[in-house]
mmCIF file of N, CA and C in Angstrom:
data_model
loop_
_atom_site.group_PDB
_atom_site.id
_atom_site.type_symbol
_atom_site.label_atom_id
_atom_site.label_comp_id
_atom_site.label_asym_id
_atom_site.label_seq_id
_atom_site.Cartn_x
_atom_site.Cartn_y
_atom_site.Cartn_z
ATOM 1 N N MET A 5 10.102 4.444 -7.860
ATOM 2 C CA MET A 5 11.187 3.944 -8.673
ATOM 3 C C MET A 5 11.771 5.698 -9.603
ATOM 4 N N SER A 6 12.602 5.284 -10.166
ATOM 5 C CA SER A 6 13.168 6.626 -11.237
ATOM 6 C C SER A 6 12.743 7.677 -11.233
ATOM 7 N N GLN A 7 13.064 9.096 -11.165
ATOM 8 C CA GLN A 7 12.374 10.235 -11.417
ATOM 9 C C GLN A 7 12.167 10.726 -12.779
ATOM 10 N N GLN A 8 12.542 9.978 -13.808
ATOM 11 C CA GLN A 8 12.932 10.182 -15.038
ATOM 12 C C GLN A 8 11.942 9.709 -15.952
ATOM 13 N N LYS A 9 10.920 11.266 -16.868
ATOM 14 C CA LYS A 9 10.051 9.935 -17.597
ATOM 15 C C LYS A 9 10.370 9.227 -18.113
ATOM 16 N N PRO A 10 9.308 8.062 -18.360
ATOM 17 C CA PRO A 10 9.432 6.980 -18.627
ATOM 18 C C PRO A 10 9.451 7.497 -20.319
ATOM 19 N N ARG A 11 9.869 5.879 -21.826
ATOM 20 C CA ARG A 11 9.829 6.590 -23.308
ATOM 21 C C ARG A 11 9.411 4.981 -23.264
ATOM 22 N N GLN A 12 8.897 6.024 -24.464
ATOM 23 C CA GLN A 12 7.957 4.343 -24.708
ATOM 24 C C GLN A 12 8.741 4.602 -26.458
ATOM 25 N N ARG A 13 8.200 2.528 -26.617
ATOM 26 C CA ARG A 13 9.055 2.388 -27.555
ATOM 27 C C ARG A 13 8.590 1.099 -27.684
ATOM 28 N N GLY A 14 8.345 1.056 -29.251
ATOM 29 C CA GLY A 14 6.909 -0.480 -29.838
ATOM 30 C C GLY A 14 5.655 -0.120 -28.877
ATOM 31 N N GLY A 15 5.716 0.389 -28.129
ATOM 32 C CA GLY A 15 4.350 -0.513 -27.341
ATOM 33 C C GLY A 15 4.357 -0.073 -25.772
ATOM 34 N N ARG A 16 5.986 0.056 -25.553
ATOM 35 C CA ARG A 16 6.193 -0.547 -24.041
ATOM 36 C C ARG A 16 6.511 0.538 -23.592
ATOM 37 N N VAL A 17 6.438 0.327 -22.216
ATOM 38 C CA VAL A 17 7.008 1.897 -21.674
ATOM 39 C C VAL A 17 8.272 1.610 -21.040
ATOM 40 N N LEU A 18 9.877 2.698 -21.798
ATOM 41 C CA LEU A 18 10.822 2.167 -20.511
ATOM 42 C C LEU A 18 11.596 3.318 -19.394
ATOM 43 N N ASP A 19 11.096 2.540 -18.384
ATOM 44 C CA ASP A 19 12.131 3.054 -17.065
ATOM 45 C C ASP A 19 12.672 2.661 -17.100
ATOM 46 N N LYS A 20 14.094 4.175 -17.111
ATOM 47 C CA LYS A 20 15.319 3.861 -16.331
ATOM 48 C C LYS A 20 15.428 4.040 -15.351
ATOM 49 N N ALA A 21 16.349 2.663 -14.606
ATOM 50 C CA ALA A 21 16.190 2.540 -13.275
ATOM 51 C C ALA A 21 17.756 1.164 -12.990
ATOM 52 N N THR A 22 18.572 1.414 -12.212
ATOM 53 C CA THR A 22 20.179 0.979 -11.327
ATOM 54 C C THR A 22 18.825 -0.222 -10.548
ATOM 55 N N PRO A 23 20.712 -0.941 -11.393
ATOM 56 C CA PRO A 23 21.126 -2.782 -10.363
ATOM 57 C C PRO A 23 19.914 -1.922 -9.041
ATOM 58 N N GLU A 24 20.282 -0.913 -8.506
ATOM 59 C CA GLU A 24 20.190 -1.097 -6.378
ATOM 60 C C GLU A 24 18.510 -0.943 -6.260
ATOM 61 N N GLN A 25 18.059 -0.014 -7.448
ATOM 62 C CA GLN A 25 16.325 -0.715 -7.556
ATOM 63 C C GLN A 25 15.954 -1.392 -7.438
ATOM 64 N N VAL A 26 16.710 -1.943 -8.837
ATOM 65 C CA VAL A 26 15.870 -3.393 -9.287
ATOM 66 C C VAL A 26 16.158 -4.781 -7.872
ATOM 67 N N MET A 27 17.774 -4.630 -7.615
ATOM 68 C CA MET A 27 17.601 -5.205 -7.176
ATOM 69 C C MET A 27 16.683 -5.085 -5.121
ATOM 70 N N GLY A 28 16.479 -4.018 -4.876
ATOM 71 C CA GLY A 28 15.457 -3.261 -4.277
ATOM 72 C C GLY A 28 13.759 -3.530 -3.749
ATOM 73 N N LEU A 29 13.214 -4.166 -5.351
ATOM 74 C CA LEU A 29 12.638 -4.593 -5.698
ATOM 75 C C LEU A 29 12.184 -6.207 -5.936
ATOM 76 N N ALA A 30 12.997 -6.513 -5.788
ATOM 77 C CA ALA A 30 12.837 -8.082 -6.275
ATOM 78 C C ALA A 30 13.927 -8.796 -3.993
ATOM 79 N N ARG A 31 13.327 -7.795 -3.392
ATOM 80 C CA ARG A 31 13.631 -8.514 -2.289
ATOM 81 C C ARG A 31 13.172 -9.387 -1.754
ATOM 82 N N ASN A 32 11.905 -9.353 -1.940
ATOM 83 C CA ASN A 32 10.652 -9.822 -1.503
ATOM 84 C C ASN A 32 10.210 -10.861 -2.588
ATOM 85 N N LEU A 33 10.803 -10.516 -3.663
ATOM 86 C CA LEU A 33 10.263 -12.191 -4.358
ATOM 87 C C LEU A 33 11.672 -13.416 -4.527
ATOM 88 N N PRO A 34 10.303 -14.362 -4.383
ATOM 89 C CA PRO A 34 11.613 -15.522 -4.267
ATOM 90 C C PRO A 34 13.480 -16.211 -5.502
ATOM 91 N N LEU A 35 14.184 -14.725 -5.680
ATOM 92 C CA LEU A 35 15.032 -15.024 -6.864
ATOM 93 C C LEU A 35 16.031 -15.657 -6.305
ATOM 94 N N THR A 36 16.696 -15.749 -6.563
ATOM 95 C CA THR A 36 18.552 -16.072 -6.134
ATOM 96 C C THR A 36 19.638 -14.583 -5.889
ATOM 97 N N HIS A 37 19.480 -14.706 -5.137
ATOM 98 C CA HIS A 37 20.100 -12.665 -5.075
ATOM 99 C C HIS A 37 21.470 -12.304 -5.813
ATOM 100 N N SER A 38 21.944 -13.137 -5.130
ATOM 101 C CA SER A 38 23.571 -13.407 -6.518
ATOM 102 C C SER A 38 23.714 -13.331 -7.886
ATOM 103 N N VAL A 39 22.649 -14.623 -8.226
ATOM 104 C CA VAL A 39 22.486 -14.605 -9.403
ATOM 105 C C VAL A 39 21.950 -13.517 -10.510
ATOM 106 N N LEU A 40 20.565 -13.405 -9.437
ATOM 107 C CA LEU A 40 20.316 -11.977 -9.837
ATOM 108 C C LEU A 40 20.774 -10.694 -10.016
ATOM 109 N N GLU A 41 22.093 -10.248 -8.998
ATOM 110 C CA GLU A 41 23.109 -9.351 -8.935
ATOM 111 C C GLU A 41 24.022 -9.625 -10.402
ATOM 112 N N LYS A 42 24.409 -10.759 -10.714
ATOM 113 C CA LYS A 42 25.482 -11.152 -11.491
ATOM 114 C C LYS A 42 24.942 -10.527 -13.306
ATOM 115 N N ALA A 43 23.008 -10.987 -13.223
ATOM 116 C CA ALA A 43 22.759 -10.775 -14.560
ATOM 117 C C ALA A 43 22.753 -8.432 -14.737
ATOM 118 N N LEU A 44 21.991 -8.713 -13.322
ATOM 119 C CA LEU A 44 21.743 -6.989 -13.454
ATOM 120 C C LEU A 44 23.898 -6.298 -13.764
ATOM 121 N N ALA A 45 24.523 -6.899 -13.705
ATOM 122 C CA ALA A 45 25.624 -6.373 -13.592
ATOM 123 C C ALA A 45 25.642 -5.947 -14.997
ATOM 124 N N ASP A 46 24.905 -6.848 -16.181
ATOM 125 C CA ASP A 46 25.310 -6.798 -17.802
ATOM 126 C C ASP A 46 24.335 -6.313 -18.244
ATOM 127 N N ALA A 47 23.194 -6.404 -16.431
ATOM 128 C CA ALA A 47 21.976 -5.117 -17.941
ATOM 129 C C ALA A 47 21.809 -3.976 -18.746
ATOM 130 N N THR A 48 21.358 -3.164 -20.053
ATOM 131 C CA THR A 48 21.503 -2.133 -20.327
ATOM 132 C C THR A 48 20.120 -1.323 -18.983
ATOM 133 N N PRO A 49 19.956 -0.546 -19.700
ATOM 134 C CA PRO A 49 19.422 1.039 -19.262
ATOM 135 C C PRO A 49 17.722 0.247 -18.655
ATOM 136 N N GLY A 50 17.599 -0.078 -20.372
ATOM 137 C CA GLY A 50 16.238 -0.817 -20.619
ATOM 138 C C GLY A 50 15.740 -1.786 -20.289
ATOM 139 N N GLN A 51 17.046 -2.584 -20.031
ATOM 140 C CA GLN A 51 16.552 -3.879 -18.842
ATOM 141 C C GLN A 51 15.899 -3.698 -17.536
ATOM 142 N N LEU A 52 16.861 -3.210 -17.180
ATOM 143 C CA LEU A 52 17.028 -2.634 -15.467
ATOM 144 C C LEU A 52 15.927 -1.838 -15.485
ATOM 145 N N GLY A 53 15.150 -1.179 -16.518
ATOM 146 C CA GLY A 53 13.508 -0.989 -16.783
ATOM 147 C C GLY A 53 12.593 -1.578 -16.683
ATOM 148 N N PHE A 54 12.818 -2.402 -17.360
ATOM 149 C CA PHE A 54 11.651 -3.647 -17.904
ATOM 150 C C PHE A 54 12.091 -4.133 -16.152
ATOM 151 N N LEU A 55 12.627 -4.760 -15.260
ATOM 152 C CA LEU A 55 12.893 -5.161 -14.710
ATOM 153 C C LEU A 55 12.090 -4.994 -13.827
ATOM 154 N N ALA A 56 12.228 -3.632 -13.350
ATOM 155 C CA ALA A 56 12.369 -2.787 -12.327
ATOM 156 C C ALA A 56 10.515 -3.055 -12.842
ATOM 157 N N ASN A 57 10.199 -2.502 -13.209
ATOM 158 C CA ASN A 57 8.604 -2.196 -13.454
ATOM 159 C C ASN A 57 7.965 -3.831 -13.072
ATOM 160 N N LEU A 58 8.964 -4.571 -13.542
ATOM 161 C CA LEU A 58 8.051 -5.494 -13.665
ATOM 162 C C LEU A 58 7.702 -6.585 -12.313
ATOM 163 N N PHE A 59 8.967 -6.022 -11.560
ATOM 164 C CA PHE A 59 9.278 -6.718 -9.661
ATOM 165 C C PHE A 59 7.973 -5.372 -9.103
ATOM 166 N N GLU A 60 7.656 -4.815 -9.578
ATOM 167 C CA GLU A 60 6.863 -3.571 -9.220
ATOM 168 C C GLU A 60 5.383 -4.209 -8.918
ATOM 169 N N LYS A 61 5.249 -4.745 -10.283
ATOM 170 C CA LYS A 61 3.959 -4.748 -10.947
ATOM 171 C C LYS A 61 3.298 -6.791 -10.172
ATOM 172 N N GLU A 62 4.994 -6.646 -10.208
ATOM 173 C CA GLU A 62 4.664 -9.039 -9.091
ATOM 174 C C GLU A 62 5.066 -7.983 -7.179
ATOM 175 N N ASN A 63 5.062 -6.811 -7.117
ATOM 176 C CA ASN A 63 5.436 -6.679 -5.325
ATOM 177 C C ASN A 63 3.986 -6.341 -5.214
ATOM 178 N N ALA A 64 3.016 -5.282 -6.065
ATOM 179 C CA ALA A 64 1.569 -5.627 -6.033
ATOM 180 C C ALA A 64 0.631 -5.970 -6.306
ATOM 181 N N SER A 65 0.758 -7.118 -7.262
ATOM 182 C CA SER A 65 0.210 -8.442 -7.326
ATOM 183 C C SER A 65 -0.105 -8.833 -5.774
ATOM 184 N N ARG A 66 1.781 -8.906 -5.410
ATOM 185 C CA ARG A 66 1.000 -10.212 -3.730
ATOM 186 C C ARG A 66 0.641 -9.358 -3.202
ATOM 187 N N ALA A 67 0.660 -8.355 -2.404
ATOM 188 C CA ALA A 67 0.089 -7.297 -1.728
ATOM 189 C C ALA A 67 -1.330 -7.576 -1.818
ATOM 190 N N GLU A 68 -1.671 -7.208 -2.972
ATOM 191 C CA GLU A 68 -3.478 -7.538 -2.964
ATOM 192 C C GLU A 68 -4.065 -8.444 -3.318
ATOM 193 N N SER A 69 -3.266 -9.971 -3.115
ATOM 194 C CA SER A 69 -4.033 -10.999 -2.892
ATOM 195 C C SER A 69 -3.439 -11.435 -1.659
ATOM 196 N N LYS A 70 -2.550 -10.981 -1.050
ATOM 197 C CA LYS A 70 -2.623 -10.829 0.611
ATOM 198 C C LYS A 70 -3.556 -9.782 1.391
ATOM 199 N N ARG A 71 -3.633 -8.976 0.909
ATOM 200 C CA ARG A 71 -4.861 -8.191 1.660
ATOM 201 C C ARG A 71 -5.986 -9.036 1.289
ATOM 202 N N ARG A 72 -6.394 -9.314 0.402
ATOM 203 C CA ARG A 72 -7.804 -10.204 0.283
ATOM 204 C C ARG A 72 -7.884 -11.614 1.287
ATOM 205 N N ARG A 73 -6.694 -12.454 0.875
ATOM 206 C CA ARG A 73 -6.577 -13.806 1.613
ATOM 207 C C ARG A 73 -7.097 -12.958 3.210
ATOM 208 N N LEU A 74 -6.242 -12.315 3.205
ATOM 209 C CA LEU A 74 -6.341 -12.173 4.970
ATOM 210 C C LEU A 74 -7.738 -11.359 5.573
ATOM 211 N N LEU A 75 -8.688 -11.246 4.805
ATOM 212 C CA LEU A 75 -9.761 -10.123 5.507
ATOM 213 C C LEU A 75 -10.903 -11.314 4.761
ATOM 214 N N LYS A 76 -10.485 -12.085 3.820
ATOM 215 C CA LYS A 76 -11.133 -13.228 4.036
ATOM 216 C C LYS A 76 -11.108 -14.149 5.305
ATOM 217 N N GLN A 77 -9.726 -14.419 5.732
ATOM 218 C CA GLN A 77 -9.673 -14.954 6.575
ATOM 219 C C GLN A 77 -9.932 -14.617 8.486
ATOM 220 N N ALA A 78 -9.634 -13.018 7.898
ATOM 221 C CA ALA A 78 -10.698 -12.294 9.478
ATOM 222 C C ALA A 78 -12.240 -13.086 9.401
ATOM 223 N N GLY A 79 -12.537 -13.598 8.224
ATOM 224 C CA GLY A 79 -14.787 -13.964 8.165
ATOM 225 C C GLY A 79 -15.076 -12.850 9.345
ATOM 226 N N PHE A 80 -15.056 -11.768 8.154
ATOM 227 C CA PHE A 80 -16.498 -10.792 8.379
ATOM 228 C C PHE A 80 -17.439 -11.151 7.937
ATOM 229 N N PRO A 81 -18.132 -10.412 8.332
ATOM 230 C CA PRO A 81 -19.840 -10.588 8.837
ATOM 231 C C PRO A 81 -19.871 -9.985 7.172
ATOM 232 N N GLN A 82 -19.884 -9.114 6.283
ATOM 233 C CA GLN A 82 -20.634 -7.065 5.592
ATOM 234 C C GLN A 82 -18.387 -6.862 5.635
ATOM 235 N N SER A 83 -18.304 -7.097 4.120
ATOM 236 C CA SER A 83 -16.999 -5.797 3.766
ATOM 237 C C SER A 83 -18.256 -4.158 4.377
ATOM 238 N N LYS A 84 -16.741 -3.395 4.720
ATOM 239 C CA LYS A 84 -17.112 -1.703 5.234
ATOM 240 C C LYS A 84 -16.209 -1.368 4.765
ATOM 241 N N THR A 85 -16.609 0.260 4.646
ATOM 242 C CA THR A 85 -15.965 1.172 4.552
ATOM 243 C C THR A 85 -15.742 2.194 4.318
ATOM 244 N N LEU A 86 -15.677 3.226 4.248
ATOM 245 C CA LEU A 86 -15.281 4.807 4.657
ATOM 246 C C LEU A 86 -17.022 5.992 4.070
ATOM 247 N N GLU A 87 -16.048 5.005 2.911
ATOM 248 C CA GLU A 87 -17.445 5.389 1.395
ATOM 249 C C GLU A 87 -18.819 5.991 1.876
ATOM 250 N N GLY A 88 -18.977 6.653 2.033
ATOM 251 C CA GLY A 88 -19.919 7.258 2.760
ATOM 252 C C GLY A 88 -20.575 6.976 3.519
ATOM 253 N N TYR A 89 -20.054 7.461 5.002
ATOM 254 C CA TYR A 89 -20.230 6.819 5.336
ATOM 255 C C TYR A 89 -20.781 8.437 6.167
ATOM 256 N N ASP A 90 -22.570 8.115 6.882
ATOM 257 C CA ASP A 90 -22.363 10.518 7.058
ATOM 258 C C ASP A 90 -22.218 10.147 7.903
ATOM 259 N N ARG A 91 -21.014 12.105 8.156
ATOM 260 C CA ARG A 91 -19.951 12.067 9.503
ATOM 261 C C ARG A 91 -20.683 13.003 9.987
ATOM 262 N N GLY A 92 -22.233 13.248 9.629
ATOM 263 C CA GLY A 92 -22.920 14.526 10.341
ATOM 264 C C GLY A 92 -22.789 13.934 11.299
ATOM 265 N N MET A 93 -23.625 12.774 12.174
ATOM 266 C CA MET A 93 -23.298 13.369 13.773
ATOM 267 C C MET A 93 -22.193 12.386 14.284
ATOM 268 N N ALA A 94 -20.994 12.316 13.712
ATOM 269 C CA ALA A 94 -19.636 12.291 14.238
ATOM 270 C C ALA A 94 -18.681 13.443 14.783
ATOM 271 N N SER A 95 -17.853 12.348 15.923
ATOM 272 C CA SER A 95 -18.032 13.769 16.681
ATOM 273 C C SER A 95 -16.607 13.260 16.590
ATOM 274 N N PHE A 96 -15.542 14.379 16.907
ATOM 275 C CA PHE A 96 -14.054 13.280 17.127
ATOM 276 C C PHE A 96 -13.441 14.127 18.331
ATOM 277 N N PRO A 97 -12.271 14.177 18.891
ATOM 278 C CA PRO A 97 -11.599 14.135 20.034
ATOM 279 C C PRO A 97 -11.231 15.539 19.142
ATOM 280 N N ALA A 98 -10.255 16.849 19.642
ATOM 281 C CA ALA A 98 -9.923 18.757 19.538
ATOM 282 C C ALA A 98 -8.578 17.646 19.022
ATOM 283 N N ASP A 99 -8.438 17.001 20.149
ATOM 284 C CA ASP A 99 -6.684 16.816 18.756
ATOM 285 C C ASP A 99 -6.562 15.953 17.788
ATOM 286 N N ARG A 100 -7.518 15.066 17.537
ATOM 287 C CA ARG A 100 -7.683 14.198 15.927
ATOM 288 C C ARG A 100 -8.937 14.697 15.533
ATOM 289 N N GLY A 101 -9.128 14.475 13.932
ATOM 290 C CA GLY A 101 -9.761 14.585 13.520
ATOM 291 C C GLY A 101 -10.266 13.747 12.820
ATOM 292 N N ARG A 102 -11.463 13.879 11.834
ATOM 293 C CA ARG A 102 -11.417 12.244 11.304
ATOM 294 C C ARG A 102 -10.858 12.589 9.596
ATOM 295 N N GLU A 103 -9.618 13.117 9.091
ATOM 296 C CA GLU A 103 -8.811 13.755 8.590
ATOM 297 C C GLU A 103 -7.084 11.610 9.300
ATOM 298 N N GLN A 104 -6.652 11.999 10.582
ATOM 299 C CA GLN A 104 -6.150 11.455 11.288
ATOM 300 C C GLN A 104 -6.822 9.804 11.664
ATOM 301 N N LEU A 105 -8.126 9.424 11.403
ATOM 302 C CA LEU A 105 -8.829 8.099 11.446
ATOM 303 C C LEU A 105 -8.516 7.968 9.552
ATOM 304 N N GLU A 106 -8.787 8.823 9.051
ATOM 305 C CA GLU A 106 -8.738 8.146 7.114
ATOM 306 C C GLU A 106 -7.391 7.927 6.533
ATOM 307 N N SER A 107 -6.421 8.931 6.893
ATOM 308 C CA SER A 107 -5.195 8.369 6.911
ATOM 309 C C SER A 107 -4.484 6.989 7.169
ATOM 310 N N LEU A 108 -4.756 7.178 8.449
ATOM 311 C CA LEU A 108 -4.339 4.958 8.903
ATOM 312 C C LEU A 108 -3.192 5.892 9.481
ATOM 313 N N GLU A 109 -2.811 6.809 9.814
ATOM 314 C CA GLU A 109 -2.004 6.910 10.621
ATOM 315 C C GLU A 109 -0.898 6.125 12.139
ATOM 316 N N PHE A 110 -2.389 6.162 11.585
ATOM 317 C CA PHE A 110 -1.687 5.198 13.383
ATOM 318 C C PHE A 110 -1.830 4.241 12.313
ATOM 319 N N VAL A 111 -1.437 2.767 12.163
ATOM 320 C CA VAL A 111 -1.260 1.844 12.039
ATOM 321 C C VAL A 111 0.127 1.205 12.080
ATOM 322 N N ASP A 112 1.462 3.203 10.903
ATOM 323 C CA ASP A 112 2.565 2.123 10.989
ATOM 324 C C ASP A 112 2.920 3.009 12.894
ATOM 325 N N ARG A 113 2.528 3.919 13.496
ATOM 326 C CA ARG A 113 2.944 4.214 14.767
ATOM 327 C C ARG A 113 2.211 3.018 15.262
ATOM 328 N N ALA A 114 2.090 1.630 14.941
ATOM 329 C CA ALA A 114 1.514 1.057 15.595
ATOM 330 C C ALA A 114 0.587 0.715 17.051
ATOM 331 N N GLU A 115 -0.176 2.221 17.163
ATOM 332 C CA GLU A 115 -0.726 2.714 17.942
ATOM 333 C C GLU A 115 -2.901 2.467 17.488
ATOM 334 N N ASP A 116 -3.268 1.475 19.027
ATOM 335 C CA ASP A 116 -4.305 1.297 18.837
ATOM 336 C C ASP A 116 -5.749 2.166 18.606
ATOM 337 N N LEU A 117 -7.112 2.003 18.066
ATOM 338 C CA LEU A 117 -7.745 2.800 17.816
ATOM 339 C C LEU A 117 -9.564 2.530 18.417
ATOM 340 N N VAL A 118 -9.083 3.102 18.971
ATOM 341 C CA VAL A 118 -10.965 2.550 19.852
ATOM 342 C C VAL A 118 -11.686 3.830 19.813
ATOM 343 N N PHE A 119 -13.013 3.038 19.001
ATOM 344 C CA PHE A 119 -14.256 2.938 18.193
ATOM 345 C C PHE A 119 -15.370 3.221 18.964
ATOM 346 N N TYR A 120 -15.394 3.425 19.980
ATOM 347 C CA TYR A 120 -16.610 4.217 20.706
ATOM 348 C C TYR A 120 -17.778 4.623 20.779
ATOM 349 N N GLY A 121 -19.534 4.748 21.279
ATOM 350 C CA GLY A 121 -20.599 5.605 20.578
ATOM 351 C C GLY A 121 -21.163 4.938 20.661
ATOM 352 N N CYS A 122 -22.756 5.179 20.195
ATOM 353 C CA CYS A 122 -24.299 5.209 20.994
ATOM 354 C C CYS A 122 -24.608 4.596 19.680
ATOM 355 N N ILE A 123 -25.874 4.101 19.871
ATOM 356 C CA ILE A 123 -26.404 4.118 18.183
ATOM 357 C C ILE A 123 -27.883 4.177 19.029
ATOM 358 N N SER A 124 -29.060 5.440 18.536
ATOM 359 C CA SER A 124 -29.649 5.888 19.077
ATOM 360 C C SER A 124 -29.522 7.324 16.915
ATOM 361 N N SER A 125 -30.740 7.970 17.423
ATOM 362 C CA SER A 125 -30.950 8.457 16.999
ATOM 363 C C SER A 125 -30.078 9.681 17.309
ATOM 364 N N SER A 126 -29.205 9.556 18.401
ATOM 365 C CA SER A 126 -27.725 11.134 18.710
ATOM 366 C C SER A 126 -27.190 10.606 17.549
ATOM 367 N N ARG A 127 -27.052 9.291 16.998
ATOM 368 C CA ARG A 127 -26.057 8.053 16.603
ATOM 369 C C ARG A 127 -23.906 8.512 17.248
ATOM 370 N N CYS A 128 -23.859 9.011 18.547
ATOM 371 C CA CYS A 128 -22.913 9.410 19.366
ATOM 372 C C CYS A 128 -21.246 7.951 17.901
ATOM 373 N N PHE A 129 -20.380 8.810 18.175
ATOM 374 C CA PHE A 129 -19.498 7.947 17.312
ATOM 375 C C PHE A 129 -18.457 8.306 17.492
ATOM 376 N N VAL A 130 -17.255 8.474 18.259
ATOM 377 C CA VAL A 130 -16.820 8.674 18.777
ATOM 378 C C VAL A 130 -14.871 7.356 17.758
ATOM 379 N N PHE A 131 -13.344 8.129 18.151
ATOM 380 C CA PHE A 131 -12.368 7.444 17.936
ATOM 381 C C PHE A 131 -11.302 7.495 19.078
ATOM 382 N N SER A 132 -10.628 6.901 19.438
ATOM 383 C CA SER A 132 -9.117 7.935 20.509
ATOM 384 C C SER A 132 -7.826 6.906 20.009
ATOM 385 N N HIS A 133 -7.553 7.326 19.788
ATOM 386 C CA HIS A 133 -5.961 6.352 19.838
ATOM 387 C C HIS A 133 -5.166 5.789 21.404
ATOM 388 N N VAL A 134 -4.897 4.833 21.461
ATOM 389 C CA VAL A 134 -5.025 4.682 22.712
ATOM 390 C C VAL A 134 -3.039 3.822 23.477
#
């Protein structure tokens, strides 16, 4: 959103926002955009900041709810994360490393990822993009 530092007023944080920023944030929300555009035309900078903050929080809440719903629908037997994973025995291709895996950049590029390895005392673990 805005690059300016938010100011405090009566326990509330007010950010400066433009009508375009608020419309962008409201894009995913079920609002009548023509009505919103008219309201934004008359809004003060403080009102725009309030709406931008509200829409940011609503979009974040919806994204988190969607993430939880999709994980539940996937029916994974256990929840696994990369936290606490022992990478000491893992090997990675020379052109790809652990940081690339953890950054999830391959997701934005719509690339597939294949994990393969062995379950033994040597604990081989390699990943590659397909």
